Coordinates of C-alpha atoms and ligand atoms in Angstrom, one line a residue:
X1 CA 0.0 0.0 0.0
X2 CA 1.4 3.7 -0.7
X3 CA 2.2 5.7 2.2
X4 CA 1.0 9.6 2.9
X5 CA 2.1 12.5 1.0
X6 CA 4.7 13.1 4.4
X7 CA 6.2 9.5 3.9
X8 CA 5.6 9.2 7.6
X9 CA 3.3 6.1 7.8
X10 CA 2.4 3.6 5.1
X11 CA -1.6 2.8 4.8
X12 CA -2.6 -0.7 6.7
X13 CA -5.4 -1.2 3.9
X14 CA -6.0 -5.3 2.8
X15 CA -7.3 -3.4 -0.5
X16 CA -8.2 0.1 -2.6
X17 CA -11.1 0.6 -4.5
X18 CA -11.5 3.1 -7.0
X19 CA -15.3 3.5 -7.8
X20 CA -16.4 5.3 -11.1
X21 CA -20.0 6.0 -9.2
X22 CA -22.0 6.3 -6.8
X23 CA -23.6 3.2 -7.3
X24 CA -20.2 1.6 -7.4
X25 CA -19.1 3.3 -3.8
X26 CA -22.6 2.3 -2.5
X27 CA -21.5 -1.8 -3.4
X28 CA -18.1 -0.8 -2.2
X29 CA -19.1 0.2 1.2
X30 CA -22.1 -2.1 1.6
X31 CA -20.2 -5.4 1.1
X32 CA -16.4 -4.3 3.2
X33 CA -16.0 -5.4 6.3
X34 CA -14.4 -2.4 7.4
X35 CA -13.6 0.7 5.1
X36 CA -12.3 4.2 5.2
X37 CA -11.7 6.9 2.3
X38 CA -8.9 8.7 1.8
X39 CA -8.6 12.2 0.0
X40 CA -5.3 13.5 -0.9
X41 CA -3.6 11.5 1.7
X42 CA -1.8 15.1 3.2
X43 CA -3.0 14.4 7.0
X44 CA 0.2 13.5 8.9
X45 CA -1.7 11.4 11.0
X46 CA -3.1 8.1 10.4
X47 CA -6.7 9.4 10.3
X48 CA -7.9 7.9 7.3
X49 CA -6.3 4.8 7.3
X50 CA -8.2 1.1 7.3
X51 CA -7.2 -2.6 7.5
X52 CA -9.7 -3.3 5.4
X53 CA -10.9 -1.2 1.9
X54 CA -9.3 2.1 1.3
X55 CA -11.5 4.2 -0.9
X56 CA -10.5 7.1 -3.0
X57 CA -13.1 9.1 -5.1
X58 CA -10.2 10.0 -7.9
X59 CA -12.3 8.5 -10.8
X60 CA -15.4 9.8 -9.5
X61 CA -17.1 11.7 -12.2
X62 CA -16.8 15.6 -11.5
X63 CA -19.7 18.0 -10.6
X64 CA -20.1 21.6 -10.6
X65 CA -23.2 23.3 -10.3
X66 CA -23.3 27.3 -9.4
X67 CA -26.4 27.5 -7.5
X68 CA -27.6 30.9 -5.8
X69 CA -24.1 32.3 -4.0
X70 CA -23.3 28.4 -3.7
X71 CA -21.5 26.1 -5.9
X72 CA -22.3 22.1 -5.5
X73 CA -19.2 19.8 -6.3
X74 CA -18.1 16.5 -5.9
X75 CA -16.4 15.9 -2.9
X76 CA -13.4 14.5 -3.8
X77 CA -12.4 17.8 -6.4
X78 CA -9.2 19.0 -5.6
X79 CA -9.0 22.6 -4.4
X80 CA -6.8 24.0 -6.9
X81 CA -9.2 22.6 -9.5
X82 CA -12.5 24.1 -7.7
X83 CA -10.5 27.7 -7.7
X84 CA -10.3 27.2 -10.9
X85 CA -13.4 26.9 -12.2
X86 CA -15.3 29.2 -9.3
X87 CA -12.9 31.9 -10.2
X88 CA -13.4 31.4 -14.1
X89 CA -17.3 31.3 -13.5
X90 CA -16.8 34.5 -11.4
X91 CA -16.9 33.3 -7.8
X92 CA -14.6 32.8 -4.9
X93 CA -13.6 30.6 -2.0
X94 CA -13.6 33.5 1.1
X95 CA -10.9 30.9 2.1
X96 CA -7.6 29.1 1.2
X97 CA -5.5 26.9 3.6
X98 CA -1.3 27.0 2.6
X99 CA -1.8 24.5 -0.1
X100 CA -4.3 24.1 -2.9
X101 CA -3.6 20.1 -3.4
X102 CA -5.9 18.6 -1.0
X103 CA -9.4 17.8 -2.0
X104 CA -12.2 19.9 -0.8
X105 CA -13.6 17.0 1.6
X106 CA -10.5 16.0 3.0
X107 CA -10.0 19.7 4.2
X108 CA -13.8 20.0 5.4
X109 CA -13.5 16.3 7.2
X110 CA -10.2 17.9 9.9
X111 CA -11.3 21.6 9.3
X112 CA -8.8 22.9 7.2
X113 CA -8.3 26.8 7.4
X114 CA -6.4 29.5 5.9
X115 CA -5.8 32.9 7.7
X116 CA -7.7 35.5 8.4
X117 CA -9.8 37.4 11.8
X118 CA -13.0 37.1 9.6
X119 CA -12.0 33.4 7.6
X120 CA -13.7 30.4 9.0
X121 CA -12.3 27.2 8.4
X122 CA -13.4 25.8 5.1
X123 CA -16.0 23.3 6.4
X124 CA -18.1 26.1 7.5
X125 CA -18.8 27.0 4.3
X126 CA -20.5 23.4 3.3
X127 CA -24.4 24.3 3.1
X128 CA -25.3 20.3 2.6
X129 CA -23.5 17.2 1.9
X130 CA -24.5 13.6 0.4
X131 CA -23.4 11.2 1.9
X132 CA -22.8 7.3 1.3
X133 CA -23.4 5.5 5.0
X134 CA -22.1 1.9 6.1
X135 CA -26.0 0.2 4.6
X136 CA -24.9 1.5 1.3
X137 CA -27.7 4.2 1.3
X138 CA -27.4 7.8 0.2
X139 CA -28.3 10.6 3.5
X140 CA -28.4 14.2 2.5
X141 CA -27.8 16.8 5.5
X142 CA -28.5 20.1 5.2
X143 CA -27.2 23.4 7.0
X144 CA -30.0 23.8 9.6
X145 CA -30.6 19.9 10.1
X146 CA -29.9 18.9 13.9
X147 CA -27.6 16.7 13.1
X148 CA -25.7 19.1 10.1
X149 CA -23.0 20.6 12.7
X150 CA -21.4 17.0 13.3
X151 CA -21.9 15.9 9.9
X152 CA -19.0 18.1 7.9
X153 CA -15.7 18.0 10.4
X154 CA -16.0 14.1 11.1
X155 CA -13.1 13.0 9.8
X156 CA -14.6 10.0 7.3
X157 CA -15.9 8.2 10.6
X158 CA -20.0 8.8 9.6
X159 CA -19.4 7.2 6.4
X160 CA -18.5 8.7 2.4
X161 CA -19.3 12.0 1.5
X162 CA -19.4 12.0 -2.3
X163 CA -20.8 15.9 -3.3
X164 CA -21.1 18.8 -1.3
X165 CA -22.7 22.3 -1.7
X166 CA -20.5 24.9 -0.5
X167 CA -21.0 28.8 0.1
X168 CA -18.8 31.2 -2.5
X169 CA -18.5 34.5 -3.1
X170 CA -17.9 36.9 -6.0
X171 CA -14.2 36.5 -7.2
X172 CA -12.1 39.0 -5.7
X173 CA -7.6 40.0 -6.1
X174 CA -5.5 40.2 -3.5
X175 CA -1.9 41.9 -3.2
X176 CA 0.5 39.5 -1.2
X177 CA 3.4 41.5 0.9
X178 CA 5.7 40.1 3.4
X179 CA 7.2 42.5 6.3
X180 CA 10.4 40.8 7.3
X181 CA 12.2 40.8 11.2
X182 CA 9.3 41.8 12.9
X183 CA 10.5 41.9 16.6
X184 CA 8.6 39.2 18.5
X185 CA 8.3 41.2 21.2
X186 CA 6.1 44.0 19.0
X187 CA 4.1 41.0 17.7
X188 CA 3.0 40.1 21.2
X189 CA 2.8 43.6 22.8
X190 CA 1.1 44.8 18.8
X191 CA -0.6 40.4 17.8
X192 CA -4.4 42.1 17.2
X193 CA -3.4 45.0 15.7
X194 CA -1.1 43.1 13.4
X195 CA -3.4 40.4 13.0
X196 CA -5.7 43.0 11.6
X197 CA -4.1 44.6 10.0
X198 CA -5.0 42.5 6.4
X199 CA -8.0 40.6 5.1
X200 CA -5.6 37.6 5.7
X201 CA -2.2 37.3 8.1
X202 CA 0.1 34.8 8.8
X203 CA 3.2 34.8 11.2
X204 CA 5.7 33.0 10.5
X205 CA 8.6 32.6 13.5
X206 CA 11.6 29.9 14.5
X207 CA 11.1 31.8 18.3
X208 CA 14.1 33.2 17.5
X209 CA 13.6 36.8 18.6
X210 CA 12.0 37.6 15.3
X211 CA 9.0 36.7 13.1
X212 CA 8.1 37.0 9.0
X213 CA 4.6 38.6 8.5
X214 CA 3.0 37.6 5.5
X215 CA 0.1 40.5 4.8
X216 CA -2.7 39.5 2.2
X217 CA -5.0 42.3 1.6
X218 CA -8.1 42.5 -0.7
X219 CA -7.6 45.3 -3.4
X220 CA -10.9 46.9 -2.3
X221 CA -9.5 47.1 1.1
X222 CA -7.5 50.0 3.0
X223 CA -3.9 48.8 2.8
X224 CA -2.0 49.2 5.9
X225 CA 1.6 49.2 6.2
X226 CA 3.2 46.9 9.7
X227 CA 6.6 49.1 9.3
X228 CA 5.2 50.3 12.2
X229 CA 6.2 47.3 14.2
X230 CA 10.1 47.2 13.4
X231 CA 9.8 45.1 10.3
X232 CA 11.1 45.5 6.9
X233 CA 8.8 45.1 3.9
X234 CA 10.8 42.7 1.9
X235 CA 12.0 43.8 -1.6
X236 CA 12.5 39.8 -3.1
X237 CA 10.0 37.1 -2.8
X238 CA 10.6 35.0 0.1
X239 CA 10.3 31.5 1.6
X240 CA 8.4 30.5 4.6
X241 CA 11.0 27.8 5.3
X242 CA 13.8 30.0 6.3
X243 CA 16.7 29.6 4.0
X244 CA 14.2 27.9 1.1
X245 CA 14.4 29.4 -2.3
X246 CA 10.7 31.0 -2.7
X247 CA 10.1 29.7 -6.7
X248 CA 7.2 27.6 -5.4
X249 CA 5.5 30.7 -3.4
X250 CA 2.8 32.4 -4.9
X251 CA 3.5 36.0 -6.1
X252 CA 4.7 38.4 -3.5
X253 CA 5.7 42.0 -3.4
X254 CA 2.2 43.5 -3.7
X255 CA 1.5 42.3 -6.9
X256 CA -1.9 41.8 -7.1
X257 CA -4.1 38.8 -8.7
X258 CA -6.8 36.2 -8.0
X259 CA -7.9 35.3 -4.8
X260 CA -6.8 31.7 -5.6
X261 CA -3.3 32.5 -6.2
X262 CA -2.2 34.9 -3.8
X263 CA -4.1 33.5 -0.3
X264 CA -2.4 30.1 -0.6
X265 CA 1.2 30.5 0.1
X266 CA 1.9 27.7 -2.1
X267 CA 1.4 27.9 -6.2
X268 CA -0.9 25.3 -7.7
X269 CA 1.2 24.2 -10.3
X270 CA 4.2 23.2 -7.7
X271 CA 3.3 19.4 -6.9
X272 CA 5.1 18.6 -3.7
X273 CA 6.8 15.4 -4.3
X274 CA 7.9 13.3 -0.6
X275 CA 7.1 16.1 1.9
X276 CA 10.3 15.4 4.3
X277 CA 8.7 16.7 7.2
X278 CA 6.0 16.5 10.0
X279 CA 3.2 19.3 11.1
X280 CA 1.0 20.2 14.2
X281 CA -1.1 23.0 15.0
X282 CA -3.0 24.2 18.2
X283 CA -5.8 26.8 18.5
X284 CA -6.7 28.8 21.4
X285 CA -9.6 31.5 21.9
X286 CA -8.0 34.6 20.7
X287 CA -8.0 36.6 23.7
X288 CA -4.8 34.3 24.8
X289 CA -3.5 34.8 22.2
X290 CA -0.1 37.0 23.4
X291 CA 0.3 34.6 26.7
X292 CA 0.0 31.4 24.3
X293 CA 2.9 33.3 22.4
X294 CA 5.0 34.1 24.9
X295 CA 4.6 30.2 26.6
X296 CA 5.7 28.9 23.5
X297 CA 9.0 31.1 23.3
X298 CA 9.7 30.2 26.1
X299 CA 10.0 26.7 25.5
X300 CA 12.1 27.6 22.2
X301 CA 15.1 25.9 23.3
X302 CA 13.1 22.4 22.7
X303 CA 11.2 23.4 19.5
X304 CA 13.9 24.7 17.7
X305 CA 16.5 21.8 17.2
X306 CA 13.4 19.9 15.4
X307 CA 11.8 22.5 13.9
X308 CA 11.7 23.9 10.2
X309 CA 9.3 26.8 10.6
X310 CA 5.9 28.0 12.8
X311 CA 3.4 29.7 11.8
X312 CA 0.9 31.8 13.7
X313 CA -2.9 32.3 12.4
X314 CA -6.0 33.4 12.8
X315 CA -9.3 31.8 12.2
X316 CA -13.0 32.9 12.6
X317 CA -15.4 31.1 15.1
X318 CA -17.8 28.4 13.3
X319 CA -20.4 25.9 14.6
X320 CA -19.3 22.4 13.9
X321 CA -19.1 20.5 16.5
X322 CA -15.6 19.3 15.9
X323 CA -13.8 21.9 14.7
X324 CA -10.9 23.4 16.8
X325 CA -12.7 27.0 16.9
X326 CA -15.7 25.9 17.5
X327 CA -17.4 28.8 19.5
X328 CA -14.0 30.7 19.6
X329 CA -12.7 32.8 17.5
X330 CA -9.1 31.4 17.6
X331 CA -5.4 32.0 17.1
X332 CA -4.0 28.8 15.4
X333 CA -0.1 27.8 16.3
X334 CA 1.4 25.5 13.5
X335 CA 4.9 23.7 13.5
X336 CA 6.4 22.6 10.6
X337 CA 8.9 19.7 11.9
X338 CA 12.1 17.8 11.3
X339 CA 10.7 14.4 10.0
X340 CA 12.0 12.9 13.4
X341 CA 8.7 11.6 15.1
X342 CA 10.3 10.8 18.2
X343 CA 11.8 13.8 19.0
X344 CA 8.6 16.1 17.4
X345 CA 6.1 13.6 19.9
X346 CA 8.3 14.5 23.3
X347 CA 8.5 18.3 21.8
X348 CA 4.9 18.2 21.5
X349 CA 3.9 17.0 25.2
X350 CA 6.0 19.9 26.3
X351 CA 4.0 22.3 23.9
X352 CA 0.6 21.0 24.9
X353 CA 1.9 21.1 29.2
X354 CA 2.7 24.8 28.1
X355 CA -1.0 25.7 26.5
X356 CA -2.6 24.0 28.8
X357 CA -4.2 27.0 30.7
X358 CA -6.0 27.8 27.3
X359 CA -7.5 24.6 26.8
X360 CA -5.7 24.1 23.2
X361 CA -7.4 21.8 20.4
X362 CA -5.6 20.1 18.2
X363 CA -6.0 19.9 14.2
X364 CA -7.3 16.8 13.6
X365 CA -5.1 15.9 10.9
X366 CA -2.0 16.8 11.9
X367 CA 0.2 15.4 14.8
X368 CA -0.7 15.9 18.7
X369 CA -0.2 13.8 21.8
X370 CA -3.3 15.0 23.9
X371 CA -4.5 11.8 25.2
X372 CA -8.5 13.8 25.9
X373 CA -8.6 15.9 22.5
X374 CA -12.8 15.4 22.7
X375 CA -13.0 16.8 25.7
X376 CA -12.4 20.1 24.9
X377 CA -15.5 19.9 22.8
X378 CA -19.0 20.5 24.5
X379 CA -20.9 18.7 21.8
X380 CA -17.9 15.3 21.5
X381 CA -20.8 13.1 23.3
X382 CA -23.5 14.0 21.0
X383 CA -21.1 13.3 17.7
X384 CA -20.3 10.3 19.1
X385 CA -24.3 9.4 19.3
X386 CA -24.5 10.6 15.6
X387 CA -21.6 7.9 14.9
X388 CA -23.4 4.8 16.8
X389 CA -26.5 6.3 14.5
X390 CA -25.0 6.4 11.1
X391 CA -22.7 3.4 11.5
X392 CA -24.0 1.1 14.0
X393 CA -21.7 -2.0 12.4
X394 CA -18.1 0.5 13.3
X395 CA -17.7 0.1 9.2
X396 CA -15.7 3.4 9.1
X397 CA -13.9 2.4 12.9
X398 CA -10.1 3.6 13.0
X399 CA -7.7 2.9 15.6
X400 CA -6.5 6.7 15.9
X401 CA -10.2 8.0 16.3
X402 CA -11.5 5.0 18.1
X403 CA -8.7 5.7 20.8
X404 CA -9.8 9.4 21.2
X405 CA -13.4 8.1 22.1
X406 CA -12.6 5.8 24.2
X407 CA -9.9 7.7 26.2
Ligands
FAD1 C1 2.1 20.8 3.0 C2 0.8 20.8 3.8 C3 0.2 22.0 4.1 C4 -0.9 22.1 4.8 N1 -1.5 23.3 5.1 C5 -2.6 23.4 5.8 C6 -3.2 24.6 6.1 O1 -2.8 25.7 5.6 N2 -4.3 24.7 7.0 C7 -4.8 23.5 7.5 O2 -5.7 23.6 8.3 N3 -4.3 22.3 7.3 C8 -3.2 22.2 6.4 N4 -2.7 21.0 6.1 C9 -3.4 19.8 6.6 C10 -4.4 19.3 5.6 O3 -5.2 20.4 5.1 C11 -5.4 18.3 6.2 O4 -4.6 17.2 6.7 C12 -6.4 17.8 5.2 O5 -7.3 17.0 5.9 C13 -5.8 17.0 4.0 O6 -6.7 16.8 3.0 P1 -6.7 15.5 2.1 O7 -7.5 15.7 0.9 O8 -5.3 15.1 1.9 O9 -7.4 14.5 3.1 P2 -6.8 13.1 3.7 O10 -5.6 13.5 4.5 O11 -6.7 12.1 2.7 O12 -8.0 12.7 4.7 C14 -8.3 13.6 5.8 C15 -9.6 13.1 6.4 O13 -10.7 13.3 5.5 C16 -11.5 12.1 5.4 N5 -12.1 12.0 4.1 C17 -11.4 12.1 2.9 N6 -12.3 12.0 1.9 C18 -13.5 11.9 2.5 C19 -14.8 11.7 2.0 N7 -15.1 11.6 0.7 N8 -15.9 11.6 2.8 C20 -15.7 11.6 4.2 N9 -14.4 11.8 4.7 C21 -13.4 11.9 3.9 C22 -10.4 11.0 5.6 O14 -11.0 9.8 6.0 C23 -9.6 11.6 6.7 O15 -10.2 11.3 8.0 C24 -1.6 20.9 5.3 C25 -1.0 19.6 5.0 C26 0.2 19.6 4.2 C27 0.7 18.3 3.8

C-alpha cells in the first residue's frame, strides 16, 4: 500500500477501490467489512487509514453546479481545481488553507483553514453534503438539520461523503506583501493589531527573537503598512521555510491577482513530491493569544533543534461541533517539523503542558499527543451518538479516532 504525502506512515489497507460511481461506492461500502476513504492523503496522521478497503473518489465523475451564492461539487475535487473553475465562472472561495492540493472533503473532514480574523475554516462554508453510510444508502444533511453541525468535520468516521454544496463569493484579487524581522516582542505587545491589520495574516517565527509577516489584503480594502512594528517590507519574494528558495511561493511583493493565487502560500502548479517533514497545529480562543505566544518562546530551546518553521494564524469562530474554533474565535499555532517523530512527539507534550491554561485543540489531521482531545468539545458526546447512529456496524472504525473516544 502507498504511504501519505509526508512518507511518515504507510496505509494498513487489505485493499483500494477506486469506484467510477455512486452506485459503485454504494457496493463498495455495503459489502467491506471495514472501510475508510482517503482524500489526498496530506494528513500527517493516520486518520484515514483502514485494515480493510481504502477508498478514494479520484475517478469519481466531477460535478459543478453554481447554485444561488453556492457552488455544488463532488467531494473529492481538488482545491486547486474548484479555484479554478469558481474563479473562471466568477466566484470565490472566502478561504484558502497553505496549499491548494488537497481535496475539498479532506479539508472540510479535519477543518482545514487558511488565515484571516473574519475566515472560517473551510467546512463552514459546506451548506449540505451527500453522503454514502455503512447500509450503502445515500443521506443528504443540510445546514439547519440537527444533526448538520457533526456531519462536515467528522473526519470519514459517519461514512462517504461524495458531493457537497459549499457557500462562494464573488471572485475577488488580493496583493501578497511580506514585512520581514518583525520583533517578536512588537508581535506580542502589537498580535491584534497586526493580525488586523489585512484581510488575511500569517506569522511565521523559528522563536528566535524575530518573526516574517505575511500580509494578504483585498484590493478593495484600505492597505496598511506593519513598518510600524520594526519590520522590513521585503523587496525579493521569500520563503516561509527560512533559508528555502521561494520559486514555489505564490507572487509576492504587492502584486496583485486572483484570490486563488495569492491566499495560498503555495502555487498550484508546484506538486510537492515526498514532503520530508512532520506538522501540528493548536488553537486557542483569541483573547490568549499573546500569553499562548510568549509560553511557546519560552520553550524555544526544545522546539527549535526539530523544527523547520511555525506559523501563527487566525481563524474565525464556526459551529461544527468538531472543529478546533468551534465557538471561539481562535489563534492557530502551526509547526512545521524535522521528520523525526520521536523527537517532534516528546517536543509536543511539552508544547501542549505549556498551553494547557488555554484549553488548546488540536487539528485533527496533523500530529498531537493530547491523550483527551474530545474533551475540549461541548458537543464530542453528541457526535459520538451521531456515529453509533449512522454506522451502528463501526464500518468506518479507526484505531487513531476510536482511541480518542474511548480515552
Ligand atoms: C504541505 C501541507 C500544508 C498544509 N497546510 C494546511 C493549512 O494551511 N491549513 C490547515 O488547516 N491544514 C493544512 N494541512 C493539513 C491538511 O489540510 C489536512 O490534513 C487535510 O485533511 C488534508 O486533506 P486531504 O484531501 O489530503 O485528506 P486526507 O488526509 O486524505 O483525509 C483527511 C480526512 O478526511 C477524510 N475524508 C477524505 N475523503 C472523504 C470523503 N469523501 N468523505 C468523508 N471523509 C473523507 C479521511 O477519512 C480523513 O479522516 C496541510 C498539509 C500539508 C501536507
Amino acid at each position: 500500500m502507498s504511504t501519505n504525502w509526508a512518507g511518515n506512515f504507510t496505509f494498513s489497507a487489505a485493499r483500494a477501490a477506486h469506484p467510477a460511481s455512486v452506485e459503485e461506492l454504494q457496493d463498495v461500502v455495503r459489502t467491506a467489512d471495514s472501510a475508510r476513504v482517503v482524500g489526498a492523503g496530506h494528513s500527517f496522521s493516520t486518520i484515514a487509514d483502514t485494515g480493510g478497503t481504502l477508498i478514494s473518489l479520484d475517478r469519481m465523475p466531477e460535478v459543478f453546479e453554481v447554485g444561488d451564492g453556492s457552488v455544488r461539487v463532488s467531494a473529492g475535487t481538488r482545491l486547486a481545481r474548484l479555484a479554478e473553475r469558481l474563479h473562471a465562472a466568477g466566484l470565490a472561495l472566502p478561504a484558502m488553507p497553505s496549499l491548494p492540493h488537497i481535496t475539498i472533503i479532506g479539508a472540510c473532514a479535519t477543518a482545514t483553514h487558511g488565515s484571516g480574523n473574519a475566515i472560517p475554516s473551510l467546512a463552514s462554508l459546506v451548506r449540505s453534503l451527500d453522503l454514502v453510510t455503512a447500509d450503502g444508502g445515500v443521506t443528504t444533511l443540510t445546514r439547519g438539520d440537527e444533526r448538520f453541525d457533526g456531519a462536515v468535520v467528522a473526519f470519514g468516521s459517519l461514512g462517504v461523503v461524495v458531493a457537497v454544496e459549499l457557500d462562494v463569493v464573488p471572485a475577488f484579487e488580493v496583493e501578497q506583501r511580506v514585512y520581514q524581522d518583525m520583533p517578536f516582542d512588537a508581535l506580542v505587545e502589537d498580535v491584534d493589531a497586526v493580525f488586523a491589520s489585512a484581510y488575511s495574516v500569517s506569522a511565521f517565527t523559528t522563536w528566535q527573537g524575530v518573526a516574517h509577516v505575511f500580509a494578504k489584503h483585498r484590493t478593495t480594502d484600505t492597505r496598511h503598512d506593519l513598518s510600524w512594528t520594526g519590520a522590513t517590507p521585503a523587496t525579493e519574494p521569500v520563503h516561509p521555510v527560512p533559508g528555502q528558495p521561494a520559486l514555489h511561493c505564490t507572487a509576492q511583493l504587492g502584486v496583485p491577482g486572483p484570490w486563488h493565487e495569492r491566499l495560498p502560500h503555495f502555487r498550484a502548479d508546484f506538486t510537492p513530491s515526498v514532503g520530508r517533514e512532520l506538522q501540528s497545529e493548536y488553537f486557542v480562543a483569541r483573547e490568549h493569544a499573546a500569553d499562548a505566544l510568549r509560553a511557546l518562546n519560552d520553550l524555544s530551546a526544545e522546539i527549535t533543534p526539530v523544527l523547520l518553521t511555525s506559523e501563527v494564524r487566525t481563524v474565525a469562530a464556526d459551529a461544527q461541533w468538531l472543529s478546533p474554533v468551534h465557538d471561539r474565535p481562535s489563534t492557530a499555532f502551526h509547526f512545521t517539523w524535522q521528520p523525526d517523530d520521536a523527537a517532534v512527539r516528546a517536543v509536543l507534550r511539552k508544547i501542549e503542558a505549556a498551553l494547557s491554561p488555554w484549553r488548546p485543540r488540536a487539528h485533527w489531521g496533523k500530529l498531537f499527543e493530547l491523550a483527551d482531545p474530545g474533551e475540549r468539545y461541548p458537543h464530542w458526546a453528541r457526535f459520538a451518538e451521531l456515529r453509533d447512529e449512522l454506522d451502528p456496524t463501526r464500518t468506518f472504525r479507526n484505531p487513531l479516532v476510536d482511541g480518542w473516544f474511548t480515552g
